[in-house]
Short mmCIF file of C-alpha atoms in Angstrom, two decimals:
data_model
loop_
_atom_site.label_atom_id
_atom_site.label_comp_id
_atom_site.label_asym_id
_atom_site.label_seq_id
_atom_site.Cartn_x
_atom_site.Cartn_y
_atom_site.Cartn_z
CA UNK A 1 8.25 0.21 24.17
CA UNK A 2 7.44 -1.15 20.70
CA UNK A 3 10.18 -2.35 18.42
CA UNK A 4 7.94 -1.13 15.44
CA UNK A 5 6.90 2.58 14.79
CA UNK A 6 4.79 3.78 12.24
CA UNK A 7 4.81 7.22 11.07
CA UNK A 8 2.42 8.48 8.27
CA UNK A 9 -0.29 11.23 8.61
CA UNK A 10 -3.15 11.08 10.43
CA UNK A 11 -5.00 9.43 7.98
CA UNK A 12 -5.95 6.06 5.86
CA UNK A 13 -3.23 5.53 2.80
CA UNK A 14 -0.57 3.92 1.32
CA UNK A 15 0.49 3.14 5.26
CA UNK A 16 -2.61 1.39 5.98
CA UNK A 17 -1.88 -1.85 4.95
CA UNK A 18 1.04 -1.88 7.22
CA UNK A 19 -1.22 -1.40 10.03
CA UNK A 20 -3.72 -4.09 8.61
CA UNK A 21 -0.61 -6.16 8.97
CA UNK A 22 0.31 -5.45 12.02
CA UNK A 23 -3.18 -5.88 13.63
CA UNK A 24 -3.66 -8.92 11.74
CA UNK A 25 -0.28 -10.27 13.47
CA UNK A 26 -1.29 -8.93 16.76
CA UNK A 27 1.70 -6.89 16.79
CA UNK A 28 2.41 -4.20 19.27
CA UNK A 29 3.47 -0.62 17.75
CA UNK A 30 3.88 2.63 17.66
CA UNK A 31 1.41 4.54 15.40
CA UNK A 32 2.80 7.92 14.75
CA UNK A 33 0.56 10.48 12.90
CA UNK A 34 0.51 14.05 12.28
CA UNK A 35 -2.13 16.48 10.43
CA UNK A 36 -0.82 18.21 6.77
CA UNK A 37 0.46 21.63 8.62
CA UNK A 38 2.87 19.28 10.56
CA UNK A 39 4.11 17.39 7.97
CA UNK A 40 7.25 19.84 7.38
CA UNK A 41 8.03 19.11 10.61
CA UNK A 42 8.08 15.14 10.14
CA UNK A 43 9.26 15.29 6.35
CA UNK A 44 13.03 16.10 8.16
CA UNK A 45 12.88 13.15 9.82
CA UNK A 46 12.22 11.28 6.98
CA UNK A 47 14.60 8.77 5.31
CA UNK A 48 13.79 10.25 1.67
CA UNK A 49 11.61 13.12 2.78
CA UNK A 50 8.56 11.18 2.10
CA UNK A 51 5.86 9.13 4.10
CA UNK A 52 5.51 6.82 5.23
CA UNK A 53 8.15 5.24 7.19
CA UNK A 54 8.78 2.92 9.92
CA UNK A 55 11.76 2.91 12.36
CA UNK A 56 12.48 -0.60 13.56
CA UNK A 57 15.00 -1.19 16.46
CA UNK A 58 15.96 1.95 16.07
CA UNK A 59 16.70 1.91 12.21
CA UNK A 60 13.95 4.06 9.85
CA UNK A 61 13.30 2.82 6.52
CA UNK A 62 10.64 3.73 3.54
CA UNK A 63 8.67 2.85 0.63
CA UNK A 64 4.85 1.74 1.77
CA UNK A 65 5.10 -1.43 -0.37
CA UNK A 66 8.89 -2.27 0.91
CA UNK A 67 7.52 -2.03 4.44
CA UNK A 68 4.30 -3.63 4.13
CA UNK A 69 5.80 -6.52 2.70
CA UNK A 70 8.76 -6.23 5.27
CA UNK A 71 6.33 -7.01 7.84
CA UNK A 72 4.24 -9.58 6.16
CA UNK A 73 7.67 -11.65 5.86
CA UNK A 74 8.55 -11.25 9.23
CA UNK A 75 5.64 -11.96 10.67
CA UNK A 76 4.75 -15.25 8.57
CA UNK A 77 1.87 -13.42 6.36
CA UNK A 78 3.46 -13.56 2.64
CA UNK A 79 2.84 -16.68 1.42
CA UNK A 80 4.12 -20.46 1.97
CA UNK A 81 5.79 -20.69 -1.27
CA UNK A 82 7.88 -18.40 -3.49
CA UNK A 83 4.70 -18.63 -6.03
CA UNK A 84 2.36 -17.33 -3.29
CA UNK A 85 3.95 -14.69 -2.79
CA UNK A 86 4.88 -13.80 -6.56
CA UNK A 87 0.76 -13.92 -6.46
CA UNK A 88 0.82 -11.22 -3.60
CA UNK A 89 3.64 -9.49 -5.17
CA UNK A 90 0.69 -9.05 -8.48
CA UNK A 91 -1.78 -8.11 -6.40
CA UNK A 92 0.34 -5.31 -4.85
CA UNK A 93 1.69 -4.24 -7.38
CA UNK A 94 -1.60 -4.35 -9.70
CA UNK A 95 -3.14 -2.01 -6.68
CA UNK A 96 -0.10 0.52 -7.21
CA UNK A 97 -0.63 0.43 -10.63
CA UNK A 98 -4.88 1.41 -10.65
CA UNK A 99 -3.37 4.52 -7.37
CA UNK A 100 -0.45 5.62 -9.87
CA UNK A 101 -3.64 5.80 -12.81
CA UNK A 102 -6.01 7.36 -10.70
CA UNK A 103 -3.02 9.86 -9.32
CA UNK A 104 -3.21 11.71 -12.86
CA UNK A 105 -6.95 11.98 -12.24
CA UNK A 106 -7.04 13.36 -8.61
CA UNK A 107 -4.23 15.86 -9.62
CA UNK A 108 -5.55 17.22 -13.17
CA UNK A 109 -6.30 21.11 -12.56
CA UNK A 110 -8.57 21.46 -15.80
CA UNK A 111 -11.97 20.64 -14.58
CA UNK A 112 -13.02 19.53 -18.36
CA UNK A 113 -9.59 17.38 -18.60
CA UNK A 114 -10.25 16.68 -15.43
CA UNK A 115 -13.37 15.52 -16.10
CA UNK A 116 -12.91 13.49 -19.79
CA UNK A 117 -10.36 11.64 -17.25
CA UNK A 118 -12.61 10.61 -14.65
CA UNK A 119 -14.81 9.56 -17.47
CA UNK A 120 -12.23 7.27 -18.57
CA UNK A 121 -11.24 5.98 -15.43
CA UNK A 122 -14.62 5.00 -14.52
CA UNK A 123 -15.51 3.05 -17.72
CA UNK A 124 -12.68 1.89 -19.20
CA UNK A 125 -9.21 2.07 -16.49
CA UNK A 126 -10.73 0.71 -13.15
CA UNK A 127 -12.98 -2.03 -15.23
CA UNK A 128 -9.85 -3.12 -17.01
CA UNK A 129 -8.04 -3.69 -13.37
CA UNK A 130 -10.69 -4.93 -11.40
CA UNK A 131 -11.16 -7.57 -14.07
CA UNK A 132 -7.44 -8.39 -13.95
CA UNK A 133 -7.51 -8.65 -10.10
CA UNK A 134 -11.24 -10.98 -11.17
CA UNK A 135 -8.99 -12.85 -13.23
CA UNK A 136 -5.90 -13.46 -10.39
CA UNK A 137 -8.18 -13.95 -7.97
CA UNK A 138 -9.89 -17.41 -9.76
CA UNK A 139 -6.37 -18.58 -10.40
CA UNK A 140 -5.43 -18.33 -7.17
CA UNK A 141 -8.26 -20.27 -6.43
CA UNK A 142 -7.64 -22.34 -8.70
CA UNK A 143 -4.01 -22.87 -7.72
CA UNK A 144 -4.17 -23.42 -3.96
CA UNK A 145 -8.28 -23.85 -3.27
CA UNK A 146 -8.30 -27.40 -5.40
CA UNK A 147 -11.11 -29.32 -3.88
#
């Protein structure tokens, strides 16, 4: 039995980097998931009644960032230095921060709020990030690439 499982729904998310992780490190767990109707079911068992969450030798713990770096440390994947991974710690965190944006979007009721939002997500929020991420992505190149 696996020392690792992973319980989310039975989908691609927020716990999907976790299992990127894990597949990258060739790791052995258990993936967990359940459809929407059984979620009630699994929210109980849930450290903070939210998902995802791993249980790891027995002990559950959550927050999809907190356990996808979690396993990147442990399994030698977050960076050689404390600056490499204050670089993936940006990157992670500059992903949250476009999901959290696009959150308001995706949840808006009023289709012409709804709408004017998408609008602005399209041409002026996800430009403005993706050019940030442009913009880390050279340095780190920069940084660590040096020919």
């Amino acid at each position: 039995m696996a020392d690792i499982k992973l319980y989310y729904f039975d989908a691609r998310g927020v716990a999907e980097v976790s299992r990127l992780v894990l597949a990258f490190a060739k790791q052995p767990y258990e993936d967990i998931r359940w459809s929407m109707d059984d979620w009630p079911k699994y929210k109980k068992e849930s450290p903070f009644g939210q998902s995802p969450w791993i249980e790891y030798k027995g002990e559950k713990r959550s927050q999809s960032i907190g356990i996808s770096i979690f396993l990147a440390q442990k399994f030698g994947l977050y960076g050689k230095t404390h600056l490499e991974a204050l670089r993936i710690d940006e990157v992670v965190y500059l992903v949250r921060d476009v999901r959290l944006v696009w959150a308001q979007v995706d949840q808006e009721k009023n289709p012409t709020k709804k709408a004017e939002l998408e609008t602005k997500f399209e041409e002026q929020d996800l430009p403005k990030f993706l050019d940030t991420l442009l913009n880390c992505w050279k340095k780190t190149q920069q940084r660590f690439y040096r020919k």
